[in-house]
Amino acid sequence: MARRSLSLRDAVDWVRTHRPDDWSEPAGEFGREDVAAHYADTFAGVPANSVSRDERLARYRVSDSPIPVLLGLYGSAERVGQLLPGLPQAITPATARAMVSAARPPTRTAEPPCRQVRDLKLHDLPVLRTTPRDAGPYLTMGIVYAEGHGCGHETVALSVHRMLVLDSDRLAIWMVPGRALRALHEQGGRLPVSVNLGAPPAAMLASALSSAVLPAAKLDVAGALAGSPLALADAVSQPTSVLAESEIVIEGYLDDTTADEALSGPPAASLPEFLGYDGDARTGLPVLTVTAVTTRRDPTYQAVIGPGREQSVILGLAGALSVALSADTDLISDLHYGPSGGGMLLLVVAVRKQSTADDGRLGALARRIFEGHGFVKLIVFTDDDIDIRSTDDVLWAMTTRANLGSDCTTFTGFRPLGMDPSQRPEWGRGGAGDRTWIDATAPFARKGDMVRSFRPAGAR
């Protein structure tokens, strides 16, 4: 099996060899505050800007560091699918369960590539400041690994968080409520952690899966996505583990130390978020004290600019798998989170009706999805002849197979999402906790009348 999903550098080599048009190395050197802006203007897509496109993989040379910066690996869902042989082409409850059934626990190695070089400091890494409004330079693609006990059993947290560089050995970390890492930290005491940068693609996607619906450990599922077990190793300065194939590993611990998300005065913004707007700076964030930084030889620093196709693909693929794992129904023939919702707010569900009774099942399915997946704001149901990854095709279905006055339903009483400006109290038009679903499917009895004039070869 090709190693393209077992390490970042293998994935990059595969893209450069098999999809050379997806690769770019911008000429010249860039300042750390200029990389993200160049990528946003040149390569990024919605919601970073108004351009609908897949994103290229780009490697930047940075003026004050020998370590290059990599952006865009996950900027194409098709490309990610080629990198991860275990990722289902169509995401349904059946294919998601089959993926989990192929879970493969990680192996352990005594000589991990990630510690070929030691004795670095945080400031040796080309950590980006995405915009001039940011509170400071942020780590944006570090997978945090931690082990502990929760609910009477061993818990392993594997998740990505924004981390502000405070100085040469401290990071301020924002943990969304409900995440496993936050639960472990809130138990008190010192929590050893590793931050894995440039981690294997399978680990990145697995880290975004919902632990609440996952019947297996995330790293085991990463082995299923990769088609081969990932490797762990002991950390060098903390009693925890690291992802052995990572480009860069930061080791340290969380305790009761806190800091505000500011380097000089109270900023209004943290950094650009996945929906395309600046995030809010936080106060009293946990501090990660760094005890070691190790790398592979000739490492690459991986980052994300925040909004754009890359973030939407990671969140969207993991979100679709999470919904599929929680949905006990034969209706779903595919799931897709649109980049228009940052990979989290807009969910398109293709359904395959078998009888007139299925016409009345969509509302209950929508409510179950809303109740189990708190970020979903809008669900659009389509027939399975619609390309749910094409915004134009989904809008065509909404236009010709729905009358929104009768086919659009809103549920009330859900928790508003503060990241969405339209759900904040100051929006002024109400509806902050509303969730809406649209039935853009043909009634079962009318399906024979709703056949496209030009059908793809092989279509039913």
Tab-separated table of C-alpha atoms in Angstrom:
chain	number	residue	atom	x	y	z
A	1	MET	CA	0.000	0.000	0.000
A	2	ALA	CA	1.232	3.492	-0.809
A	3	ARG	CA	2.438	5.448	2.229
A	4	ARG	CA	0.752	8.639	1.123
A	5	SER	CA	-1.501	8.774	4.204
A	6	LEU	CA	1.060	7.724	6.832
A	7	SER	CA	3.038	10.973	6.947
A	8	LEU	CA	2.731	14.550	5.752
A	9	ARG	CA	5.845	14.369	3.590
A	10	ASP	CA	4.657	11.199	1.881
A	11	ALA	CA	1.355	12.959	1.122
A	12	VAL	CA	3.186	15.970	-0.289
A	13	ASP	CA	5.419	13.775	-2.433
A	14	TRP	CA	2.351	11.945	-3.755
A	15	VAL	CA	0.617	15.219	-4.686
A	16	ARG	CA	3.708	16.575	-6.438
A	17	THR	CA	4.064	13.338	-8.430
A	18	HIS	CA	0.439	12.521	-9.241
A	19	ARG	CA	-1.265	15.933	-9.158
A	20	PRO	CA	1.487	18.404	-10.115
A	21	ASP	CA	-1.017	21.128	-11.036
A	22	ASP	CA	-2.096	21.152	-7.378
A	23	TRP	CA	1.410	22.136	-6.218
A	24	SER	CA	2.900	25.641	-5.967
A	25	GLU	CA	6.038	27.208	-4.526
A	26	PRO	CA	5.621	31.009	-4.587
A	27	ALA	CA	8.826	32.807	-5.567
A	28	GLY	CA	10.847	34.765	-3.061
A	29	GLU	CA	10.755	34.901	0.707
A	30	PHE	CA	7.799	36.029	2.794
A	31	GLY	CA	7.494	37.548	6.226
A	32	ARG	CA	5.503	35.564	8.771
A	33	GLU	CA	2.757	38.214	8.601
A	34	ASP	CA	2.547	38.061	4.803
A	35	VAL	CA	2.148	34.336	4.069
A	36	ALA	CA	-1.549	34.002	4.918
A	37	ALA	CA	-2.551	37.120	2.999
A	38	HIS	CA	-0.736	35.902	-0.119
A	39	TYR	CA	-2.354	32.474	0.143
A	40	ALA	CA	-5.815	33.984	0.699
A	41	ASP	CA	-5.461	36.228	-2.354
A	42	THR	CA	-3.845	33.666	-4.649
A	43	PHE	CA	-5.151	30.213	-3.757
A	44	ALA	CA	-7.939	30.257	-1.154
A	45	GLY	CA	-11.653	29.847	-1.766
A	46	VAL	CA	-14.980	30.483	-0.038
A	47	PRO	CA	-15.362	31.560	2.759
A	48	ALA	CA	-11.921	33.220	2.807
A	49	ASN	CA	-13.046	35.183	-0.268
A	50	SER	CA	-15.798	35.020	-2.891
A	51	VAL	CA	-14.031	32.575	-5.228
A	52	SER	CA	-15.458	29.045	-5.455
A	53	ARG	CA	-12.449	26.784	-6.059
A	54	ASP	CA	-10.356	23.991	-4.662
A	55	GLU	CA	-7.155	25.169	-3.049
A	56	ARG	CA	-3.605	24.366	-4.095
A	57	LEU	CA	-0.952	22.968	-1.855
A	58	ALA	CA	1.645	25.743	-1.449
A	59	ARG	CA	5.047	25.794	0.246
A	60	TYR	CA	6.441	29.165	1.300
A	61	ARG	CA	9.968	30.156	2.178
A	62	VAL	CA	9.998	32.403	5.232
A	63	SER	CA	12.518	35.210	5.554
A	64	ASP	CA	13.588	34.560	9.162
A	65	SER	CA	13.434	30.758	9.411
A	66	PRO	CA	14.976	27.816	7.523
A	67	ILE	CA	11.736	25.872	8.037
A	68	PRO	CA	9.239	26.269	5.146
A	69	VAL	CA	5.511	26.801	5.714
A	70	LEU	CA	2.952	24.505	4.074
A	71	LEU	CA	-0.667	25.508	3.394
A	72	GLY	CA	-3.520	23.895	1.490
A	73	LEU	CA	-2.981	20.128	1.693
A	74	TYR	CA	-6.647	19.598	2.619
A	75	GLY	CA	-7.959	22.229	0.206
A	76	SER	CA	-9.581	19.673	-2.117
A	77	ALA	CA	-11.980	16.954	-0.938
A	78	GLU	CA	-11.117	14.893	-4.012
A	79	ARG	CA	-7.408	15.122	-3.197
A	80	VAL	CA	-8.008	14.119	0.425
A	81	GLY	CA	-9.986	11.129	-0.778
A	82	GLN	CA	-7.018	10.039	-2.886
A	83	LEU	CA	-4.682	10.415	0.094
A	84	LEU	CA	-6.908	8.336	2.403
A	85	PRO	CA	-7.746	4.938	0.894
A	86	GLY	CA	-10.116	4.090	3.758
A	87	LEU	CA	-12.336	7.162	3.294
A	88	PRO	CA	-15.709	6.168	1.736
A	89	GLN	CA	-16.519	7.782	-1.610
A	90	ALA	CA	-20.182	8.121	-0.621
A	91	ILE	CA	-20.751	8.689	3.088
A	92	THR	CA	-23.715	6.686	4.388
A	93	PRO	CA	-24.442	4.940	7.701
A	94	ALA	CA	-23.352	1.655	6.106
A	95	THR	CA	-20.063	2.919	4.658
A	96	ALA	CA	-19.211	4.816	7.859
A	97	ARG	CA	-19.791	1.703	9.966
A	98	ALA	CA	-17.682	-0.337	7.555
A	99	MET	CA	-14.878	2.191	7.904
A	100	VAL	CA	-14.979	1.960	11.707
A	101	SER	CA	-15.061	-1.836	11.570
A	102	ALA	CA	-11.689	-1.662	9.800
A	103	ALA	CA	-10.153	0.316	12.697
A	104	ARG	CA	-6.495	-0.501	13.305
A	105	PRO	CA	-4.822	0.420	16.614
A	106	PRO	CA	-1.547	2.334	16.398
A	107	THR	CA	1.804	0.624	16.738
A	108	ARG	CA	4.697	1.936	18.829
A	109	THR	CA	8.228	2.703	17.740
A	110	ALA	CA	11.372	3.401	19.755
A	111	GLU	CA	12.985	5.554	17.056
A	112	PRO	CA	10.363	7.996	15.759
A	113	PRO	CA	11.311	10.309	12.887
A	114	CYS	CA	9.795	13.249	14.806
A	115	ARG	CA	12.741	13.422	17.211
A	116	GLN	CA	15.630	13.324	14.781
A	117	VAL	CA	16.405	16.949	15.760
A	118	ARG	CA	16.114	18.243	19.342
A	119	ASP	CA	16.759	21.323	21.452
A	120	LEU	CA	14.608	23.777	19.486
A	121	LYS	CA	12.483	26.567	20.968
A	122	LEU	CA	9.060	27.846	19.997
A	123	HIS	CA	10.593	30.910	18.375
A	124	ASP	CA	12.554	28.659	16.011
A	125	LEU	CA	9.265	27.740	14.324
A	126	PRO	CA	7.818	30.040	11.615
A	127	VAL	CA	4.503	30.496	13.430
A	128	LEU	CA	2.257	32.783	11.377
A	129	ARG	CA	0.374	35.898	12.348
A	130	THR	CA	-2.533	35.578	9.936
A	131	THR	CA	-3.748	39.200	9.926
A	132	PRO	CA	-2.517	42.427	11.549
A	133	ARG	CA	-5.596	42.254	13.805
A	134	ASP	CA	-4.598	38.924	15.345
A	135	ALA	CA	-3.709	38.789	19.026
A	136	GLY	CA	-0.346	37.346	17.979
A	137	PRO	CA	1.210	34.353	16.191
A	138	TYR	CA	-0.921	31.189	16.392
A	139	LEU	CA	-0.362	27.486	15.934
A	140	THR	CA	-3.342	26.402	13.841
A	141	MET	CA	-2.701	22.799	12.744
A	142	GLY	CA	-1.271	21.166	15.864
A	143	ILE	CA	-2.980	17.933	16.921
A	144	VAL	CA	-2.977	17.852	20.724
A	145	TYR	CA	-2.559	14.375	22.226
A	146	ALA	CA	-3.299	13.715	25.910
A	147	GLU	CA	-4.106	10.686	28.029
A	148	GLY	CA	-6.157	10.494	31.214
A	149	HIS	CA	-9.139	8.940	32.953
A	150	GLY	CA	-12.727	10.028	32.425
A	151	CYS	CA	-16.083	8.401	33.185
A	152	GLY	CA	-14.288	5.449	34.769
A	153	HIS	CA	-12.130	4.502	31.792
A	154	GLU	CA	-8.960	5.520	30.001
A	155	THR	CA	-9.472	8.566	27.781
A	156	VAL	CA	-7.267	9.690	24.907
A	157	ALA	CA	-7.858	13.221	23.620
A	158	LEU	CA	-6.887	13.903	20.010
A	159	SER	CA	-7.977	17.321	18.785
A	160	VAL	CA	-6.875	20.572	17.152
A	161	HIS	CA	-7.055	23.914	18.955
A	162	ARG	CA	-5.826	27.423	18.295
A	163	MET	CA	-2.730	28.154	20.365
A	164	LEU	CA	-1.266	31.618	20.831
A	165	VAL	CA	2.499	31.861	21.263
A	166	LEU	CA	3.011	33.893	24.441
A	167	ASP	CA	6.818	33.606	24.640
A	168	SER	CA	9.621	31.095	24.063
A	169	ASP	CA	8.064	28.373	26.221
A	170	ARG	CA	4.363	29.143	26.715
A	171	LEU	CA	1.219	28.772	24.620
A	172	ALA	CA	-2.315	29.933	25.447
A	173	ILE	CA	-4.847	27.360	24.237
A	174	TRP	CA	-8.576	27.766	23.541
A	175	MET	CA	-10.558	24.575	24.135
A	176	VAL	CA	-14.185	24.527	23.027
A	177	PRO	CA	-16.513	23.292	25.808
A	178	GLY	CA	-17.373	19.632	25.485
A	179	ARG	CA	-14.058	18.559	23.980
A	180	ALA	CA	-12.233	15.614	25.586
A	181	LEU	CA	-9.055	17.654	26.173
A	182	ARG	CA	-10.974	20.274	28.130
A	183	ALA	CA	-12.620	17.578	30.263
A	184	LEU	CA	-9.226	16.057	31.088
A	185	HIS	CA	-7.792	19.477	31.937
A	186	GLU	CA	-10.721	20.373	34.175
A	187	GLN	CA	-10.003	17.346	36.365
A	188	GLY	CA	-7.150	19.393	37.791
A	189	GLY	CA	-3.469	18.710	38.300
A	190	ARG	CA	-0.768	18.634	35.666
A	191	LEU	CA	-1.807	17.170	32.289
A	192	PRO	CA	1.083	16.096	30.016
A	193	VAL	CA	0.403	16.761	26.327
A	194	SER	CA	2.085	16.683	22.955
A	195	VAL	CA	1.287	19.050	20.070
A	196	ASN	CA	1.889	17.312	16.754
A	197	LEU	CA	2.468	19.593	13.754
A	198	GLY	CA	2.601	18.218	10.232
A	199	ALA	CA	0.875	15.051	11.422
A	200	PRO	CA	-0.300	12.209	9.160
A	201	PRO	CA	-3.404	13.187	7.126
A	202	ALA	CA	-5.385	10.281	8.578
A	203	ALA	CA	-4.741	11.583	12.096
A	204	MET	CA	-5.822	15.085	11.097
A	205	LEU	CA	-9.164	13.910	9.757
A	206	ALA	CA	-9.719	11.510	12.662
A	207	SER	CA	-9.024	14.286	15.178
A	208	ALA	CA	-12.082	16.185	13.877
A	209	LEU	CA	-14.495	13.263	14.327
A	210	SER	CA	-17.117	13.515	17.061
A	211	SER	CA	-16.065	11.383	20.039
A	212	ALA	CA	-19.713	11.258	21.140
A	213	VAL	CA	-20.714	9.038	18.200
A	214	LEU	CA	-17.432	7.215	17.569
A	215	PRO	CA	-17.467	3.547	18.698
A	216	ALA	CA	-13.682	3.309	18.474
A	217	ALA	CA	-10.627	5.348	19.435
A	218	LYS	CA	-9.783	8.152	17.030
A	219	LEU	CA	-6.286	6.852	16.329
A	220	ASP	CA	-7.731	3.408	15.591
A	221	VAL	CA	-10.074	5.003	13.055
A	222	ALA	CA	-7.109	6.917	11.636
A	223	GLY	CA	-5.581	3.500	10.926
A	224	ALA	CA	-8.722	2.577	8.995
A	225	LEU	CA	-8.573	5.815	6.994
A	226	ALA	CA	-4.897	5.267	6.185
A	227	GLY	CA	-5.314	1.586	5.460
A	228	SER	CA	-2.468	0.897	7.878
A	229	PRO	CA	-1.791	1.559	11.575
A	230	LEU	CA	-0.255	4.885	12.525
A	231	ALA	CA	2.769	4.951	14.826
A	232	LEU	CA	3.092	6.363	18.328
A	233	ALA	CA	6.233	6.914	20.395
A	234	ASP	CA	7.108	8.034	23.893
A	235	ALA	CA	7.632	11.742	24.412
A	236	VAL	CA	11.133	12.794	25.511
A	237	SER	CA	10.176	15.199	28.309
A	238	GLN	CA	6.639	14.212	29.423
A	239	PRO	CA	4.872	10.958	30.352
A	240	THR	CA	2.733	10.964	27.227
A	241	SER	CA	2.884	9.915	23.573
A	242	VAL	CA	3.621	11.631	20.279
A	243	LEU	CA	2.588	10.902	16.686
A	244	ALA	CA	5.843	9.411	15.456
A	245	GLU	CA	5.618	10.604	11.836
A	246	SER	CA	4.899	14.247	12.713
A	247	GLU	CA	7.150	16.909	11.230
A	248	ILE	CA	7.381	18.852	14.505
A	249	VAL	CA	6.384	17.922	18.063
A	250	ILE	CA	5.953	20.327	20.970
A	251	GLU	CA	5.851	18.643	24.386
A	252	GLY	CA	4.595	20.223	27.561
A	253	TYR	CA	1.898	20.268	30.198
A	254	LEU	CA	-1.296	22.031	31.171
A	255	ASP	CA	-1.912	23.043	34.796
A	256	ASP	CA	-3.942	25.775	36.482
A	257	THR	CA	-1.902	28.605	34.913
A	258	THR	CA	-3.939	30.960	32.720
A	259	ALA	CA	-3.309	33.923	30.434
A	260	ASP	CA	-5.369	36.350	28.391
A	261	GLU	CA	-5.351	36.052	24.632
A	262	ALA	CA	-3.238	39.165	24.222
A	263	LEU	CA	0.401	40.062	23.890
A	264	SER	CA	0.094	43.815	24.453
A	265	GLY	CA	-3.256	45.180	25.571
A	266	PRO	CA	-6.681	43.644	24.996
A	267	PRO	CA	-7.171	42.823	21.290
A	268	ALA	CA	-10.631	42.617	19.802
A	269	ALA	CA	-9.806	39.619	17.597
A	270	SER	CA	-8.040	36.320	18.071
A	271	LEU	CA	-7.542	35.133	14.471
A	272	PRO	CA	-9.742	34.425	11.422
A	273	GLU	CA	-12.252	31.646	12.145
A	274	PHE	CA	-13.645	28.955	9.850
A	275	LEU	CA	-16.777	30.960	8.928
A	276	GLY	CA	-14.758	33.807	7.426
A	277	TYR	CA	-14.955	36.336	10.265
A	278	ASP	CA	-12.449	37.347	12.938
A	279	GLY	CA	-12.738	35.329	16.132
A	280	ASP	CA	-13.186	36.883	19.554
A	281	ALA	CA	-10.164	37.116	21.825
A	282	ARG	CA	-10.594	35.248	25.116
A	283	THR	CA	-9.432	35.842	28.666
A	284	GLY	CA	-8.263	33.325	31.228
A	285	LEU	CA	-7.119	30.679	28.765
A	286	PRO	CA	-5.154	27.633	29.971
A	287	VAL	CA	-1.408	27.901	29.432
A	288	LEU	CA	0.608	25.072	27.921
A	289	THR	CA	4.141	25.177	29.308
A	290	VAL	CA	6.606	23.822	26.742
A	291	THR	CA	9.301	21.402	27.912
A	292	ALA	CA	10.703	20.193	24.569
A	293	VAL	CA	10.503	20.824	20.811
A	294	THR	CA	11.690	18.123	18.419
A	295	THR	CA	11.504	17.752	14.639
A	296	ARG	CA	12.272	15.507	11.720
A	297	ARG	CA	15.325	16.373	9.652
A	298	ASP	CA	14.447	19.204	7.249
A	299	PRO	CA	10.984	19.693	8.760
A	300	THR	CA	7.976	21.490	7.299
A	301	TYR	CA	5.702	23.707	9.371
A	302	GLN	CA	2.041	23.118	8.462
A	303	ALA	CA	-0.614	25.765	9.045
A	304	VAL	CA	-4.088	26.850	7.919
A	305	ILE	CA	-5.283	30.400	7.311
A	306	GLY	CA	-8.607	29.748	9.083
A	307	PRO	CA	-11.470	30.265	6.641
A	308	GLY	CA	-11.242	28.665	3.222
A	309	ARG	CA	-11.689	25.327	1.496
A	310	GLU	CA	-8.994	23.565	3.523
A	311	GLN	CA	-10.677	24.077	6.891
A	312	SER	CA	-14.092	23.326	5.364
A	313	VAL	CA	-12.912	20.010	3.908
A	314	ILE	CA	-11.409	18.779	7.190
A	315	LEU	CA	-14.452	19.744	9.240
A	316	GLY	CA	-16.921	18.721	6.545
A	317	LEU	CA	-15.595	15.224	5.889
A	318	ALA	CA	-15.287	14.487	9.606
A	319	GLY	CA	-18.737	15.967	10.220
A	320	ALA	CA	-20.354	13.880	7.493
A	321	LEU	CA	-18.800	10.702	8.899
A	322	SER	CA	-19.987	11.669	12.386
A	323	VAL	CA	-23.567	12.252	11.189
A	324	ALA	CA	-23.541	8.952	9.302
A	325	LEU	CA	-22.347	7.052	12.366
A	326	SER	CA	-25.203	8.499	14.428
A	327	ALA	CA	-27.935	7.974	11.821
A	328	ASP	CA	-29.774	4.655	11.948
A	329	THR	CA	-31.656	4.930	8.668
A	330	ASP	CA	-31.661	3.488	5.170
A	331	LEU	CA	-32.748	6.827	3.648
A	332	ILE	CA	-29.311	8.436	3.349
A	333	SER	CA	-27.351	7.824	0.150
A	334	ASP	CA	-24.684	10.498	0.741
A	335	LEU	CA	-23.782	13.400	3.044
A	336	HIS	CA	-21.868	16.606	2.381
A	337	TYR	CA	-21.099	19.699	4.450
A	338	GLY	CA	-20.857	22.679	2.112
A	339	PRO	CA	-17.907	25.087	2.327
A	340	SER	CA	-20.483	27.896	2.325
A	341	GLY	CA	-21.073	26.974	5.963
A	342	GLY	CA	-17.409	26.543	6.775
A	343	GLY	CA	-17.815	22.767	6.695
A	344	MET	CA	-20.101	22.776	9.741
A	345	LEU	CA	-23.290	24.875	9.399
A	346	LEU	CA	-24.673	23.723	6.017
A	347	LEU	CA	-25.400	20.010	5.549
A	348	VAL	CA	-26.724	18.564	2.284
A	349	VAL	CA	-28.243	15.083	2.539
A	350	ALA	CA	-29.024	12.990	-0.539
A	351	VAL	CA	-31.833	10.513	0.108
A	352	ARG	CA	-33.139	7.510	-1.791
A	353	LYS	CA	-36.865	7.055	-1.187
A	354	GLN	CA	-38.372	3.588	-1.529
A	355	SER	CA	-42.052	4.360	-0.895
A	356	THR	CA	-44.517	7.185	-0.264
A	357	ALA	CA	-43.977	6.656	3.465
A	358	ASP	CA	-40.444	8.014	3.044
A	359	ASP	CA	-41.889	11.432	2.118
A	360	GLY	CA	-42.821	11.899	5.766
A	361	ARG	CA	-39.554	10.702	7.329
A	362	LEU	CA	-37.347	13.691	6.533
A	363	GLY	CA	-38.550	15.947	9.351
A	364	ALA	CA	-37.768	13.411	12.058
A	365	LEU	CA	-34.365	12.736	10.494
A	366	ALA	CA	-33.605	16.465	10.398
A	367	ARG	CA	-34.505	16.887	14.066
A	368	ARG	CA	-32.271	13.965	15.097
A	369	ILE	CA	-29.351	15.476	13.196
A	370	PHE	CA	-29.895	18.920	14.754
A	371	GLU	CA	-30.123	17.444	18.236
A	372	GLY	CA	-26.980	15.348	17.847
A	373	HIS	CA	-24.767	17.795	15.946
A	374	GLY	CA	-24.944	21.225	17.490
A	375	PHE	CA	-23.179	23.202	14.756
A	376	VAL	CA	-25.602	22.252	11.977
A	377	LYS	CA	-27.794	25.255	11.161
A	378	LEU	CA	-29.340	24.356	7.785
A	379	ILE	CA	-30.093	20.956	6.234
A	380	VAL	CA	-31.045	20.572	2.577
A	381	PHE	CA	-32.482	17.214	1.520
A	382	THR	CA	-32.105	16.301	-2.165
A	383	ASP	CA	-32.791	13.267	-4.335
A	384	ASP	CA	-29.849	11.045	-5.186
A	385	ASP	CA	-29.642	12.312	-8.779
A	386	ILE	CA	-28.305	15.617	-7.415
A	387	ASP	CA	-24.569	16.209	-7.082
A	388	ILE	CA	-24.620	17.349	-3.462
A	389	ARG	CA	-21.015	18.630	-3.784
A	390	SER	CA	-22.106	21.086	-6.493
A	391	THR	CA	-23.624	24.267	-5.061
A	392	ASP	CA	-25.287	25.003	-8.408
A	393	ASP	CA	-26.920	21.588	-8.532
A	394	VAL	CA	-28.169	21.874	-4.942
A	395	LEU	CA	-29.619	25.319	-5.702
A	396	TRP	CA	-31.244	23.880	-8.853
A	397	ALA	CA	-32.927	21.245	-6.706
A	398	MET	CA	-34.047	23.887	-4.195
A	399	THR	CA	-35.459	25.987	-7.042
A	400	THR	CA	-37.260	23.289	-9.028
A	401	ARG	CA	-38.124	20.687	-6.371
A	402	ALA	CA	-39.140	22.888	-3.472
A	403	ASN	CA	-41.611	25.653	-2.722
A	404	LEU	CA	-40.015	27.265	0.297
A	405	GLY	CA	-43.319	28.485	1.703
A	406	SER	CA	-44.319	24.879	2.327
A	407	ASP	CA	-41.080	22.910	2.013
A	408	CYS	CA	-38.983	24.909	4.467
A	409	THR	CA	-39.405	24.065	8.174
A	410	THR	CA	-37.824	25.719	11.198
A	411	PHE	CA	-37.293	24.171	14.630
A	412	THR	CA	-36.829	26.524	17.583
A	413	GLY	CA	-35.187	26.264	20.977
A	414	PHE	CA	-31.646	25.256	20.061
A	415	ARG	CA	-28.495	26.751	21.537
A	416	PRO	CA	-27.230	29.687	19.451
A	417	LEU	CA	-23.742	29.431	17.985
A	418	GLY	CA	-21.688	32.473	18.942
A	419	MET	CA	-19.282	31.988	16.011
A	420	ASP	CA	-22.162	32.770	13.615
A	421	PRO	CA	-22.863	36.547	13.706
A	422	SER	CA	-26.507	36.005	12.735
A	423	GLN	CA	-27.081	33.910	15.868
A	424	ARG	CA	-25.888	36.526	18.329
A	425	PRO	CA	-28.421	38.545	20.373
A	426	GLU	CA	-27.235	41.832	18.862
A	427	TRP	CA	-28.275	40.638	15.381
A	428	GLY	CA	-31.655	42.151	16.129
A	429	ARG	CA	-33.940	40.057	13.922
A	430	GLY	CA	-34.439	37.071	16.232
A	431	GLY	CA	-34.150	33.397	15.421
A	432	ALA	CA	-30.774	32.958	17.102
A	433	GLY	CA	-31.438	29.364	18.176
A	434	ASP	CA	-33.450	28.321	15.138
A	435	ARG	CA	-32.559	25.345	12.939
A	436	THR	CA	-34.047	24.994	9.440
A	437	TRP	CA	-34.426	22.148	6.966
A	438	ILE	CA	-35.522	22.265	3.335
A	439	ASP	CA	-37.192	19.429	1.455
A	440	ALA	CA	-35.800	19.742	-2.077
A	441	THR	CA	-36.836	16.220	-3.038
A	442	ALA	CA	-39.550	15.123	-5.430
A	443	PRO	CA	-42.555	13.416	-3.816
A	444	PHE	CA	-42.114	9.667	-4.270
A	445	ALA	CA	-45.234	9.444	-6.412
A	446	ARG	CA	-43.863	12.130	-8.763
A	447	LYS	CA	-40.276	10.856	-9.146
A	448	GLY	CA	-40.999	9.494	-12.609
A	449	ASP	CA	-42.042	12.975	-13.746
A	450	MET	CA	-38.834	14.604	-12.393
A	451	VAL	CA	-36.276	12.960	-14.674
A	452	ARG	CA	-33.507	15.186	-15.996
A	453	SER	CA	-33.514	15.550	-19.749
A	454	PHE	CA	-29.812	14.795	-20.039
A	455	ARG	CA	-29.019	11.966	-17.666
A	456	PRO	CA	-25.440	10.842	-16.958
A	457	ALA	CA	-24.477	7.525	-18.530
A	458	GLY	CA	-25.509	4.689	-16.256
A	459	ALA	CA	-28.022	6.763	-14.279
A	460	ARG	CA	-31.201	5.025	-13.204
